[in-house]
Amino acid sequence: MSDIMVIGIAGGTGSGKTTFTKRLIQRFGTEVSVVHHDNYYKAHHDMPYEQRAKLNYDHPNAFDTELLVEHLKQLRRGESIQCPVYDYSIHDRTDKTVTIKPTRVVVVEGILIFASRELCELMDVKIFVETDADVRILRRIVRDVRDRGRSLESVIDQYLTTVKPMHEQFVEPSKRNADLIVPQGGHNQVALDMVVERVRAHLKG
């Protein structure tokens, strides 16, 4: 392994993964780069929008995880990657990519990253963010309506038909692969301080 530290941050939708990640970036700035599993949703350019909207985006098969595994290996080797860009408003991957350069600390964030053994093997620290289901659905409604151009009905329908059952089938069981389970997500100061210390020790090494 290289001297690049990979931190995985998983948890259900609306659990606080992004908040936890942002707080790490606030502490360490450009020494941390972030790779979002969501950007590795498979492309469905050949499907009409109505069909794409009905796909199950909470199943491990919805992601091109093989590409993410390859990209993480490249970052560990000190190589830059061309990360795909996903557009939630059209339910599809765009033609754009974003260059992510290797930094001393790489954070991988996503609901299902611990469901992949290959991904887990590339991580040095695995953090599962846990938040009450009622709080998570409310956060998801606010986020998807406000930031992703979705209707309230579509968010609730998607939650009941795929998000909740997939959480119970795949996300929740993947928690057993975590090194650290963090209640209250990004607002758990004690857990955040512990991770910050681990990162700081790595950066000093």
Tab-separated table of C-alpha atoms in Angstrom:
chain	number	residue	atom	x	y	z
A	1	MET	CA	0.000	0.000	0.000
A	2	SER	CA	1.129	3.545	-0.675
A	3	ASP	CA	1.240	6.332	1.897
A	4	ILE	CA	-2.227	7.371	0.721
A	5	MET	CA	-4.904	6.777	3.341
A	6	VAL	CA	-8.374	5.804	2.089
A	7	ILE	CA	-11.327	6.482	4.387
A	8	GLY	CA	-14.719	4.996	3.539
A	9	ILE	CA	-17.821	6.788	4.800
A	10	ALA	CA	-21.040	4.799	4.350
A	11	GLY	CA	-24.571	4.932	5.752
A	12	GLY	CA	-28.161	5.193	4.622
A	13	THR	CA	-29.613	8.014	2.575
A	14	GLY	CA	-29.729	11.248	4.588
A	15	SER	CA	-27.641	9.772	7.420
A	16	GLY	CA	-25.063	12.561	7.496
A	17	LYS	CA	-22.267	11.094	5.348
A	18	THR	CA	-21.824	14.326	3.404
A	19	THR	CA	-21.791	16.439	6.584
A	20	PHE	CA	-19.119	14.194	8.108
A	21	THR	CA	-17.084	14.396	4.894
A	22	LYS	CA	-17.420	18.198	4.699
A	23	ARG	CA	-16.202	18.573	8.263
A	24	LEU	CA	-13.079	16.568	7.434
A	25	ILE	CA	-12.460	18.831	4.430
A	26	GLN	CA	-12.915	21.913	6.622
A	27	ARG	CA	-10.115	20.597	8.857
A	28	PHE	CA	-7.669	19.446	6.195
A	29	GLY	CA	-8.575	21.337	3.019
A	30	THR	CA	-6.663	20.317	-0.096
A	31	GLU	CA	-4.954	17.414	1.675
A	32	VAL	CA	-8.238	15.502	1.336
A	33	SER	CA	-9.928	14.538	-1.933
A	34	VAL	CA	-13.403	13.013	-2.119
A	35	VAL	CA	-14.794	10.367	-4.456
A	36	HIS	CA	-18.586	9.921	-4.405
A	37	HIS	CA	-19.955	6.483	-5.282
A	38	ASP	CA	-23.072	8.211	-6.700
A	39	ASN	CA	-20.999	9.509	-9.612
A	40	TYR	CA	-20.421	5.890	-10.607
A	41	TYR	CA	-24.072	5.132	-11.309
A	42	LYS	CA	-24.202	3.257	-14.589
A	43	ALA	CA	-25.042	5.315	-17.671
A	44	HIS	CA	-28.448	4.745	-19.280
A	45	HIS	CA	-28.296	7.057	-22.300
A	46	ASP	CA	-30.350	4.614	-24.356
A	47	MET	CA	-33.385	4.789	-22.032
A	48	PRO	CA	-36.104	7.463	-22.023
A	49	TYR	CA	-36.353	9.629	-18.896
A	50	GLU	CA	-39.565	7.936	-17.689
A	51	GLN	CA	-37.864	4.541	-17.747
A	52	ARG	CA	-34.696	5.844	-16.039
A	53	ALA	CA	-36.822	7.378	-13.271
A	54	LYS	CA	-38.199	3.931	-12.407
A	55	LEU	CA	-34.844	2.172	-12.051
A	56	ASN	CA	-33.703	0.886	-8.678
A	57	TYR	CA	-30.814	3.188	-7.707
A	58	ASP	CA	-30.333	1.599	-4.293
A	59	HIS	CA	-29.210	-1.843	-5.433
A	60	PRO	CA	-25.467	-2.642	-5.690
A	61	ASN	CA	-25.948	-3.458	-9.388
A	62	ALA	CA	-26.940	0.163	-10.105
A	63	PHE	CA	-23.291	1.167	-9.733
A	64	ASP	CA	-20.219	0.671	-11.888
A	65	THR	CA	-18.260	-0.351	-8.805
A	66	GLU	CA	-15.556	-2.047	-10.900
A	67	LEU	CA	-14.615	1.367	-12.303
A	68	LEU	CA	-14.509	2.885	-8.805
A	69	VAL	CA	-12.247	0.032	-7.621
A	70	GLU	CA	-9.908	0.659	-10.549
A	71	HIS	CA	-9.918	4.420	-9.869
A	72	LEU	CA	-9.092	3.909	-6.187
A	73	LYS	CA	-6.184	1.673	-7.155
A	74	GLN	CA	-4.952	4.428	-9.485
A	75	LEU	CA	-5.188	7.056	-6.740
A	76	ARG	CA	-3.287	4.747	-4.389
A	77	ARG	CA	-0.553	4.486	-7.029
A	78	GLY	CA	-0.366	8.276	-7.105
A	79	GLU	CA	-2.185	8.671	-10.432
A	80	SER	CA	-4.989	11.150	-11.208
A	81	ILE	CA	-8.395	9.830	-12.271
A	82	GLN	CA	-11.186	11.053	-14.533
A	83	CYS	CA	-14.223	10.707	-12.286
A	84	PRO	CA	-17.611	10.480	-14.043
A	85	VAL	CA	-20.296	13.072	-13.243
A	86	TYR	CA	-23.864	12.016	-12.494
A	87	ASP	CA	-26.880	14.322	-12.894
A	88	TYR	CA	-29.712	13.487	-10.463
A	89	SER	CA	-32.231	15.691	-12.265
A	90	ILE	CA	-32.069	13.549	-15.421
A	91	HIS	CA	-31.303	10.215	-13.682
A	92	ASP	CA	-28.248	9.674	-15.860
A	93	ARG	CA	-24.508	10.008	-16.067
A	94	THR	CA	-23.353	13.043	-18.039
A	95	ASP	CA	-20.602	13.105	-20.671
A	96	LYS	CA	-18.430	15.208	-18.367
A	97	THR	CA	-15.657	13.968	-16.093
A	98	VAL	CA	-13.800	15.664	-13.251
A	99	THR	CA	-10.087	15.217	-12.624
A	100	ILE	CA	-9.358	14.042	-9.082
A	101	LYS	CA	-5.709	14.209	-8.102
A	102	PRO	CA	-4.155	11.844	-5.560
A	103	THR	CA	-3.881	13.428	-2.104
A	104	ARG	CA	-2.515	12.012	1.146
A	105	VAL	CA	-6.087	11.275	2.250
A	106	VAL	CA	-8.871	10.053	-0.054
A	107	VAL	CA	-12.450	9.850	1.218
A	108	VAL	CA	-14.858	7.483	-0.560
A	109	GLU	CA	-18.486	8.246	0.247
A	110	GLY	CA	-21.667	6.335	-0.588
A	111	ILE	CA	-24.572	4.258	0.681
A	112	LEU	CA	-23.277	0.907	-0.566
A	113	ILE	CA	-19.489	1.128	-0.528
A	114	PHE	CA	-19.222	-1.449	2.306
A	115	ALA	CA	-21.351	-3.932	0.329
A	116	SER	CA	-18.354	-4.475	-1.977
A	117	ARG	CA	-15.527	-6.642	-0.653
A	118	GLU	CA	-13.145	-5.229	-3.271
A	119	LEU	CA	-13.848	-1.669	-2.158
A	120	CYS	CA	-13.516	-2.564	1.538
A	121	GLU	CA	-10.097	-4.097	0.889
A	122	LEU	CA	-8.868	-0.756	-0.499
A	123	MET	CA	-9.924	1.219	2.598
A	124	ASP	CA	-7.790	1.877	5.672
A	125	VAL	CA	-10.642	3.202	7.821
A	126	LYS	CA	-14.330	2.311	7.351
A	127	ILE	CA	-16.901	4.573	9.021
A	128	PHE	CA	-20.647	3.838	9.032
A	129	VAL	CA	-22.820	6.858	9.818
A	130	GLU	CA	-26.051	5.879	11.558
A	131	THR	CA	-29.120	8.077	11.932
A	132	ASP	CA	-32.747	7.370	12.840
A	133	ALA	CA	-34.841	6.351	9.801
A	134	ASP	CA	-37.435	9.122	10.374
A	135	VAL	CA	-34.718	11.775	10.298
A	136	ARG	CA	-33.173	10.270	7.170
A	137	ILE	CA	-36.400	10.279	5.125
A	138	LEU	CA	-37.166	13.872	6.112
A	139	ARG	CA	-33.668	14.956	5.082
A	140	ARG	CA	-34.004	13.089	1.807
A	141	ILE	CA	-37.333	14.753	1.005
A	142	VAL	CA	-35.901	18.212	1.645
A	143	ARG	CA	-32.728	17.512	-0.347
A	144	ASP	CA	-34.369	15.864	-3.368
A	145	VAL	CA	-37.141	18.459	-3.704
A	146	ARG	CA	-34.919	21.474	-3.085
A	147	ASP	CA	-31.628	20.415	-4.723
A	148	ARG	CA	-32.485	17.718	-7.255
A	149	GLY	CA	-35.675	19.009	-8.847
A	150	ARG	CA	-37.869	16.106	-7.722
A	151	SER	CA	-41.548	16.211	-6.783
A	152	LEU	CA	-42.603	15.285	-3.241
A	153	GLU	CA	-44.689	12.383	-4.586
A	154	SER	CA	-41.770	10.937	-6.567
A	155	VAL	CA	-39.443	11.091	-3.549
A	156	ILE	CA	-41.934	9.328	-1.280
A	157	ASP	CA	-42.729	6.722	-3.940
A	158	GLN	CA	-39.037	6.018	-4.567
A	159	TYR	CA	-38.368	5.779	-0.832
A	160	LEU	CA	-41.126	3.226	-0.229
A	161	THR	CA	-40.535	1.099	-3.335
A	162	THR	CA	-36.728	0.906	-3.455
A	163	VAL	CA	-34.835	3.042	-0.926
A	164	LYS	CA	-36.279	1.530	2.270
A	165	PRO	CA	-36.269	-2.150	1.172
A	166	MET	CA	-32.757	-1.839	-0.310
A	167	HIS	CA	-31.522	-0.152	2.873
A	168	GLU	CA	-32.777	-3.112	4.884
A	169	GLN	CA	-31.412	-5.667	2.426
A	170	PHE	CA	-27.984	-4.197	1.596
A	171	VAL	CA	-27.031	-0.988	3.431
A	172	GLU	CA	-27.830	-2.019	7.005
A	173	PRO	CA	-26.098	-5.446	6.760
A	174	SER	CA	-22.961	-3.800	5.274
A	175	LYS	CA	-22.513	-2.039	8.617
A	176	ARG	CA	-20.781	-5.155	9.929
A	177	ASN	CA	-17.811	-4.313	7.666
A	178	ALA	CA	-17.283	-0.949	9.400
A	179	ASP	CA	-14.450	-0.199	11.812
A	180	LEU	CA	-16.403	2.613	13.444
A	181	ILE	CA	-20.170	3.165	13.718
A	182	VAL	CA	-21.087	6.814	14.262
A	183	PRO	CA	-24.537	7.719	15.638
A	184	GLN	CA	-25.881	11.210	14.786
A	185	GLY	CA	-23.693	11.444	11.721
A	186	GLY	CA	-21.740	14.612	11.102
A	187	HIS	CA	-22.874	16.101	14.398
A	188	ASN	CA	-21.057	13.503	16.504
A	189	GLN	CA	-18.138	15.620	17.680
A	190	VAL	CA	-16.402	12.837	19.635
A	191	ALA	CA	-16.298	10.510	16.614
A	192	LEU	CA	-15.210	13.345	14.333
A	193	ASP	CA	-12.358	14.267	16.717
A	194	MET	CA	-11.182	10.632	16.735
A	195	VAL	CA	-11.091	10.489	12.931
A	196	VAL	CA	-9.421	13.918	12.743
A	197	GLU	CA	-6.653	12.682	15.072
A	198	ARG	CA	-6.142	9.556	12.950
A	199	VAL	CA	-5.863	11.674	9.786
A	200	ARG	CA	-3.547	14.176	11.458
A	201	ALA	CA	-1.230	11.360	12.600
A	202	HIS	CA	-1.168	9.994	9.043
A	203	LEU	CA	-0.343	13.399	7.558
A	204	LYS	CA	2.512	13.873	10.011
A	205	GLY	CA	3.930	10.436	9.211
